[in-house]
């Protein structure tokens, strides 16, 4: 089964209904004989989509895929994992700052980037890659990060911004922890609550989610309640179909409710990820061919050994 990188989604600064969607696309290059092939990972690219406000808002592609090399701030990037908006650095002096987490040379690292709000959204690296280990107290011992989720349901206390961090542990169990990041200065971070399994415990609204992608805040309508916060959760089913569910939480609460059940992601998201369905069909055929070949080899070995035994040579 191939490894497919799950997407990262970054809202366009100053444009709440537009989002950049990043992906790593893989394809199976078929060989001369049926069942032969090679799994190839293409260079990463990104889309620009627009989403309608509200719980049932649809999404549309407004700009076709472009290479990630267009981003100066992502030059030399390894395996992109997630973006984290830097607290108190959003929309400041006409620009927004983000931490970008990625895997490079088998190490979890991060960098500080800036995106200007002007025409074309020019971007740049403000601080180069550094290892997470030893720099982030709140992320000590974390596995493979999938997404950061803000916690707007909690009032900011002493300038501390709270985030839920989802990750996979070494056994590919989906975990969640809560961290705090202070405004200003060095943005001191702390661990508020340690990793706990997502399914069946702290997050019943995420029951059944194993292959988690991005978690994206739903753009509210002006008529939506101000004390209710909704998030779209993108995740893959075992057949690699991209699904989306919506969860919501009320201000001051600690338990998420399921606002909308799983549904195959439509329109823009479906267009971005339909390649996974075709890929999985090809991979399945490839694996069946390998199994058939192995069975044939085993039968030949069995017949050979039986013949040798009949002749008294074994």
Short mmCIF file of C-alpha atoms in Angstrom, two decimals:
data_model
loop_
_atom_site.label_atom_id
_atom_site.label_comp_id
_atom_site.label_asym_id
_atom_site.label_seq_id
_atom_site.Cartn_x
_atom_site.Cartn_y
_atom_site.Cartn_z
CA UNK A 1 0.00 0.00 0.00
CA UNK A 2 1.53 3.36 -1.01
CA UNK A 3 2.13 6.27 1.31
CA UNK A 4 0.06 9.26 0.27
CA UNK A 5 0.78 12.59 1.95
CA UNK A 6 -2.39 14.12 3.34
CA UNK A 7 -3.14 17.71 2.44
CA UNK A 8 -2.31 20.92 4.25
CA UNK A 9 -4.73 23.82 3.90
CA UNK A 10 -3.79 27.45 4.47
CA UNK A 11 -6.43 30.24 4.46
CA UNK A 12 -5.37 33.14 2.24
CA UNK A 13 -4.48 36.10 4.51
CA UNK A 14 -7.15 38.80 4.46
CA UNK A 15 -9.47 36.62 2.35
CA UNK A 16 -11.48 34.34 4.66
CA UNK A 17 -13.26 32.51 1.83
CA UNK A 18 -10.13 31.58 -0.13
CA UNK A 19 -7.72 28.79 0.77
CA UNK A 20 -4.54 27.30 -0.63
CA UNK A 21 -4.60 23.49 -0.69
CA UNK A 22 -1.29 21.61 -0.83
CA UNK A 23 -0.84 18.02 -1.96
CA UNK A 24 1.68 15.33 -2.85
CA UNK A 25 0.38 13.22 -5.72
CA UNK A 26 1.60 9.69 -6.33
CA UNK A 27 1.02 7.50 -9.35
CA UNK A 28 1.79 3.93 -10.31
CA UNK A 29 3.89 3.66 -13.46
CA UNK A 30 2.94 0.37 -15.06
CA UNK A 31 5.60 -1.97 -16.43
CA UNK A 32 5.61 -4.00 -19.62
CA UNK A 33 3.95 -6.98 -17.97
CA UNK A 34 0.61 -6.76 -16.21
CA UNK A 35 1.14 -6.29 -12.50
CA UNK A 36 4.61 -4.79 -12.89
CA UNK A 37 5.10 -1.19 -11.97
CA UNK A 38 6.80 1.48 -9.93
CA UNK A 39 5.27 3.94 -7.47
CA UNK A 40 6.32 7.49 -8.33
CA UNK A 41 5.81 10.58 -6.16
CA UNK A 42 5.38 13.75 -8.16
CA UNK A 43 6.69 17.14 -7.13
CA UNK A 44 4.25 18.83 -4.72
CA UNK A 45 1.79 21.39 -6.00
CA UNK A 46 -1.03 23.56 -4.69
CA UNK A 47 -4.50 24.78 -5.66
CA UNK A 48 -6.45 27.91 -4.87
CA UNK A 49 -10.06 27.28 -3.87
CA UNK A 50 -12.95 29.41 -2.70
CA UNK A 51 -15.47 28.26 -0.11
CA UNK A 52 -18.92 29.59 0.63
CA UNK A 53 -19.68 30.62 4.22
CA UNK A 54 -21.87 28.49 6.44
CA UNK A 55 -22.30 24.87 7.41
CA UNK A 56 -23.35 23.76 3.92
CA UNK A 57 -20.96 26.00 2.01
CA UNK A 58 -19.64 24.55 -1.24
CA UNK A 59 -16.07 24.92 -2.56
CA UNK A 60 -14.70 25.66 -6.02
CA UNK A 61 -11.30 25.62 -7.66
CA UNK A 62 -10.50 29.16 -8.79
CA UNK A 63 -6.94 28.49 -9.93
CA UNK A 64 -5.55 25.23 -11.27
CA UNK A 65 -2.55 23.43 -9.72
CA UNK A 66 0.82 25.15 -9.72
CA UNK A 67 4.22 23.88 -8.57
CA UNK A 68 5.22 24.48 -4.97
CA UNK A 69 8.47 25.95 -6.29
CA UNK A 70 6.55 29.21 -6.83
CA UNK A 71 6.72 29.77 -3.06
CA UNK A 72 9.99 31.42 -2.08
CA UNK A 73 9.21 30.72 1.59
CA UNK A 74 8.95 26.96 0.92
CA UNK A 75 12.27 26.61 -0.92
CA UNK A 76 14.06 23.45 0.18
CA UNK A 77 11.00 22.17 2.00
CA UNK A 78 10.91 18.50 2.92
CA UNK A 79 7.63 16.63 3.55
CA UNK A 80 5.09 19.35 4.37
CA UNK A 81 2.98 18.54 7.45
CA UNK A 82 1.10 21.62 8.63
CA UNK A 83 0.99 25.40 8.97
CA UNK A 84 0.53 27.13 12.33
CA UNK A 85 -0.39 30.85 12.36
CA UNK A 86 1.92 32.69 14.74
CA UNK A 87 -0.19 34.35 17.46
CA UNK A 88 -0.32 38.18 17.38
CA UNK A 89 1.44 38.12 13.99
CA UNK A 90 -1.63 37.94 11.75
CA UNK A 91 -2.34 40.97 9.58
CA UNK A 92 0.33 42.98 11.35
CA UNK A 93 1.91 45.73 9.21
CA UNK A 94 0.28 44.27 6.11
CA UNK A 95 1.65 40.73 6.52
CA UNK A 96 1.01 37.46 8.35
CA UNK A 97 3.57 35.07 9.84
CA UNK A 98 3.35 31.27 10.06
CA UNK A 99 5.37 28.38 11.37
CA UNK A 100 5.73 25.66 8.75
CA UNK A 101 6.33 22.13 10.08
CA UNK A 102 7.89 19.54 7.82
CA UNK A 103 10.05 16.42 7.76
CA UNK A 104 13.52 16.87 6.32
CA UNK A 105 16.35 14.35 6.47
CA UNK A 106 14.16 12.20 8.76
CA UNK A 107 13.88 15.03 11.28
CA UNK A 108 10.88 17.12 12.38
CA UNK A 109 11.79 20.74 11.69
CA UNK A 110 10.03 24.09 11.36
CA UNK A 111 10.61 27.50 9.82
CA UNK A 112 9.11 30.98 10.14
CA UNK A 113 7.62 32.45 6.95
CA UNK A 114 5.91 35.72 6.08
CA UNK A 115 3.11 36.27 3.56
CA UNK A 116 2.33 39.84 2.52
CA UNK A 117 -1.28 40.86 2.00
CA UNK A 118 -0.55 42.78 -1.19
CA UNK A 119 -1.06 41.79 -4.79
CA UNK A 120 0.19 38.27 -5.49
CA UNK A 121 0.82 37.61 -1.77
CA UNK A 122 4.64 37.70 -1.94
CA UNK A 123 6.21 35.38 0.61
CA UNK A 124 9.62 34.95 2.19
CA UNK A 125 11.52 32.96 4.83
CA UNK A 126 11.98 34.99 8.01
CA UNK A 127 13.86 32.32 9.93
CA UNK A 128 15.29 29.13 8.46
CA UNK A 129 14.70 25.52 9.47
CA UNK A 130 15.37 24.49 13.06
CA UNK A 131 14.69 21.18 14.78
CA UNK A 132 11.49 21.00 16.82
CA UNK A 133 13.23 18.90 19.48
CA UNK A 134 14.73 21.18 22.09
CA UNK A 135 12.91 24.26 20.73
CA UNK A 136 9.27 23.37 21.45
CA UNK A 137 8.51 22.23 25.00
CA UNK A 138 4.88 21.60 24.05
CA UNK A 139 5.81 19.25 21.18
CA UNK A 140 8.31 17.10 23.05
CA UNK A 141 8.04 13.47 21.94
CA UNK A 142 5.31 14.15 19.36
CA UNK A 143 4.88 11.81 16.39
CA UNK A 144 3.96 12.72 12.82
CA UNK A 145 1.95 15.95 12.99
CA UNK A 146 -1.17 16.11 10.80
CA UNK A 147 -2.84 19.37 11.83
CA UNK A 148 -3.16 22.19 14.33
CA UNK A 149 -6.64 23.17 15.47
CA UNK A 150 -7.28 26.54 17.18
CA UNK A 151 -9.44 26.63 20.29
CA UNK A 152 -11.60 29.75 19.89
CA UNK A 153 -14.11 28.37 22.39
CA UNK A 154 -11.74 29.33 25.23
CA UNK A 155 -11.04 32.92 26.22
CA UNK A 156 -7.40 33.89 26.02
CA UNK A 157 -5.94 33.95 29.57
CA UNK A 158 -2.68 35.75 30.32
CA UNK A 159 -2.07 36.10 26.59
CA UNK A 160 -1.97 32.32 26.02
CA UNK A 161 -3.39 30.94 22.76
CA UNK A 162 -4.54 27.32 22.86
CA UNK A 163 -4.26 24.77 20.07
CA UNK A 164 -5.06 21.10 19.70
CA UNK A 165 -2.31 19.21 17.90
CA UNK A 166 -3.16 15.97 16.08
CA UNK A 167 -0.45 13.46 15.28
CA UNK A 168 0.26 9.77 14.60
CA UNK A 169 2.25 7.83 17.17
CA UNK A 170 4.83 5.18 16.06
CA UNK A 171 2.02 2.59 15.81
CA UNK A 172 -0.07 4.92 13.60
CA UNK A 173 -2.63 5.62 16.30
CA UNK A 174 -4.20 9.06 15.98
CA UNK A 175 -3.40 11.17 19.04
CA UNK A 176 -4.29 14.67 20.24
CA UNK A 177 -2.63 16.99 22.76
CA UNK A 178 -3.33 20.57 23.85
CA UNK A 179 -0.63 23.22 23.81
CA UNK A 180 -0.41 26.89 24.74
CA UNK A 181 1.55 29.65 22.99
CA UNK A 182 2.01 33.09 24.52
CA UNK A 183 1.70 36.34 22.61
CA UNK A 184 4.76 38.47 22.08
CA UNK A 185 8.48 38.01 22.54
CA UNK A 186 9.67 34.50 21.91
CA UNK A 187 6.13 33.07 21.84
CA UNK A 188 6.84 30.78 24.79
CA UNK A 189 4.98 27.49 24.49
CA UNK A 190 3.80 24.93 27.05
CA UNK A 191 2.07 21.56 27.15
CA UNK A 192 -1.43 21.88 28.63
CA UNK A 193 -2.55 18.27 28.25
CA UNK A 194 -0.52 15.29 26.93
CA UNK A 195 -1.28 12.95 24.05
CA UNK A 196 -4.44 10.88 24.30
CA UNK A 197 -6.02 8.60 21.66
CA UNK A 198 -8.64 10.36 19.57
CA UNK A 199 -11.04 7.53 18.84
CA UNK A 200 -13.34 6.36 21.59
CA UNK A 201 -12.15 8.70 24.31
CA UNK A 202 -11.79 12.47 24.26
CA UNK A 203 -13.20 13.05 20.77
CA UNK A 204 -16.38 11.06 20.13
CA UNK A 205 -17.15 13.47 17.28
CA UNK A 206 -14.09 12.04 15.52
CA UNK A 207 -14.92 8.37 16.09
CA UNK A 208 -13.91 6.33 13.08
CA UNK A 209 -11.37 8.86 11.82
CA UNK A 210 -8.00 7.14 11.40
CA UNK A 211 -6.31 8.78 8.39
CA UNK A 212 -6.69 12.44 9.35
CA UNK A 213 -5.87 15.28 6.97
CA UNK A 214 -6.43 18.97 7.53
CA UNK A 215 -8.89 20.54 9.98
CA UNK A 216 -10.20 23.82 8.59
CA UNK A 217 -12.44 26.37 10.34
CA UNK A 218 -15.81 26.83 8.63
CA UNK A 219 -16.28 30.41 7.45
CA UNK A 220 -19.32 31.60 9.44
CA UNK A 221 -22.32 33.36 7.96
CA UNK A 222 -23.28 36.71 9.52
CA UNK A 223 -26.41 35.00 10.87
CA UNK A 224 -24.52 32.11 12.52
CA UNK A 225 -24.39 32.10 16.35
CA UNK A 226 -21.32 33.95 17.59
CA UNK A 227 -20.70 31.41 20.37
CA UNK A 228 -20.61 28.31 18.10
CA UNK A 229 -17.46 27.34 16.21
CA UNK A 230 -17.42 24.80 13.37
CA UNK A 231 -14.58 22.92 11.68
CA UNK A 232 -14.44 20.81 8.54
CA UNK A 233 -12.46 17.62 9.13
CA UNK A 234 -10.87 16.08 6.02
CA UNK A 235 -9.96 12.42 6.29
CA UNK A 236 -9.53 9.30 4.18
CA UNK A 237 -11.53 6.12 4.36
CA UNK A 238 -9.74 2.75 3.93
CA UNK A 239 -10.55 2.85 0.20
CA UNK A 240 -8.72 6.21 -0.04
CA UNK A 241 -11.88 8.20 -0.73
CA UNK A 242 -11.61 11.65 0.76
CA UNK A 243 -14.39 12.31 3.24
CA UNK A 244 -15.41 15.42 5.09
CA UNK A 245 -17.36 15.77 8.31
CA UNK A 246 -18.16 18.90 10.25
CA UNK A 247 -17.81 19.18 14.01
CA UNK A 248 -18.83 22.07 16.24
CA UNK A 249 -18.25 23.27 19.76
CA UNK A 250 -19.91 25.97 21.82
CA UNK A 251 -18.02 28.63 23.73
CA UNK A 252 -16.87 27.36 27.11
CA UNK A 253 -17.64 23.73 26.28
CA UNK A 254 -15.19 20.82 26.19
CA UNK A 255 -17.09 18.33 24.01
CA UNK A 256 -17.47 18.59 20.24
CA UNK A 257 -20.73 17.64 18.54
CA UNK A 258 -21.02 16.10 15.10
CA UNK A 259 -22.71 18.79 13.01
CA UNK A 260 -22.58 16.92 9.70
CA UNK A 261 -21.87 13.25 9.04
CA UNK A 262 -19.20 11.95 6.69
CA UNK A 263 -19.81 12.63 3.04
CA UNK A 264 -17.55 12.23 0.04
CA UNK A 265 -15.87 15.62 -0.41
CA UNK A 266 -17.54 17.38 -3.32
CA UNK A 267 -16.53 19.81 -6.05
CA UNK A 268 -13.10 21.32 -5.43
CA UNK A 269 -11.89 18.83 -2.85
CA UNK A 270 -13.20 15.90 -4.86
CA UNK A 271 -11.45 17.19 -7.96
CA UNK A 272 -8.19 17.50 -6.07
CA UNK A 273 -8.19 13.98 -4.69
CA UNK A 274 -10.00 11.78 -7.20
CA UNK A 275 -6.60 10.59 -8.38
CA UNK A 276 -6.38 8.55 -5.16
CA UNK A 277 -9.26 6.33 -6.19
CA UNK A 278 -7.66 5.50 -9.54
CA UNK A 279 -4.29 5.02 -7.87
CA UNK A 280 -5.68 2.59 -5.31
CA UNK A 281 -7.36 0.52 -8.04
CA UNK A 282 -4.03 0.22 -9.86
CA UNK A 283 -2.13 -0.63 -6.69
CA UNK A 284 -4.70 -3.29 -5.79
CA UNK A 285 -4.27 -4.87 -9.24
CA UNK A 286 -0.50 -4.71 -8.80
CA UNK A 287 -0.68 -6.48 -5.42
CA UNK A 288 -3.04 -9.15 -6.79
CA UNK A 289 -0.57 -9.85 -9.60
CA UNK A 290 2.27 -10.22 -7.09
CA UNK A 291 0.18 -12.63 -5.00
CA UNK A 292 -0.68 -14.69 -8.10
CA UNK A 293 2.99 -14.84 -9.12
CA UNK A 294 4.04 -15.89 -5.59
CA UNK A 295 1.40 -18.61 -5.54
CA UNK A 296 2.65 -19.92 -8.89
CA UNK A 297 6.25 -20.03 -7.67
CA UNK A 298 5.18 -21.87 -4.52
CA UNK A 299 3.29 -24.46 -6.58
CA UNK A 300 6.36 -25.04 -8.80
CA UNK A 301 8.59 -25.52 -5.73
CA UNK A 302 6.06 -27.96 -4.23
CA UNK A 303 5.88 -30.01 -7.44
CA UNK A 304 9.68 -30.08 -7.72
CA UNK A 305 10.13 -31.27 -4.13
CA UNK A 306 7.44 -33.96 -4.59
CA UNK A 307 9.17 -35.24 -7.73
CA UNK A 308 12.52 -35.40 -5.98
CA UNK A 309 10.91 -37.20 -3.06
CA UNK A 310 9.23 -39.76 -5.38
CA UNK A 311 12.64 -40.55 -6.85
CA UNK A 312 14.09 -41.00 -3.40
CA UNK A 313 16.37 -38.00 -3.75
CA UNK A 314 14.89 -36.20 -0.78
#
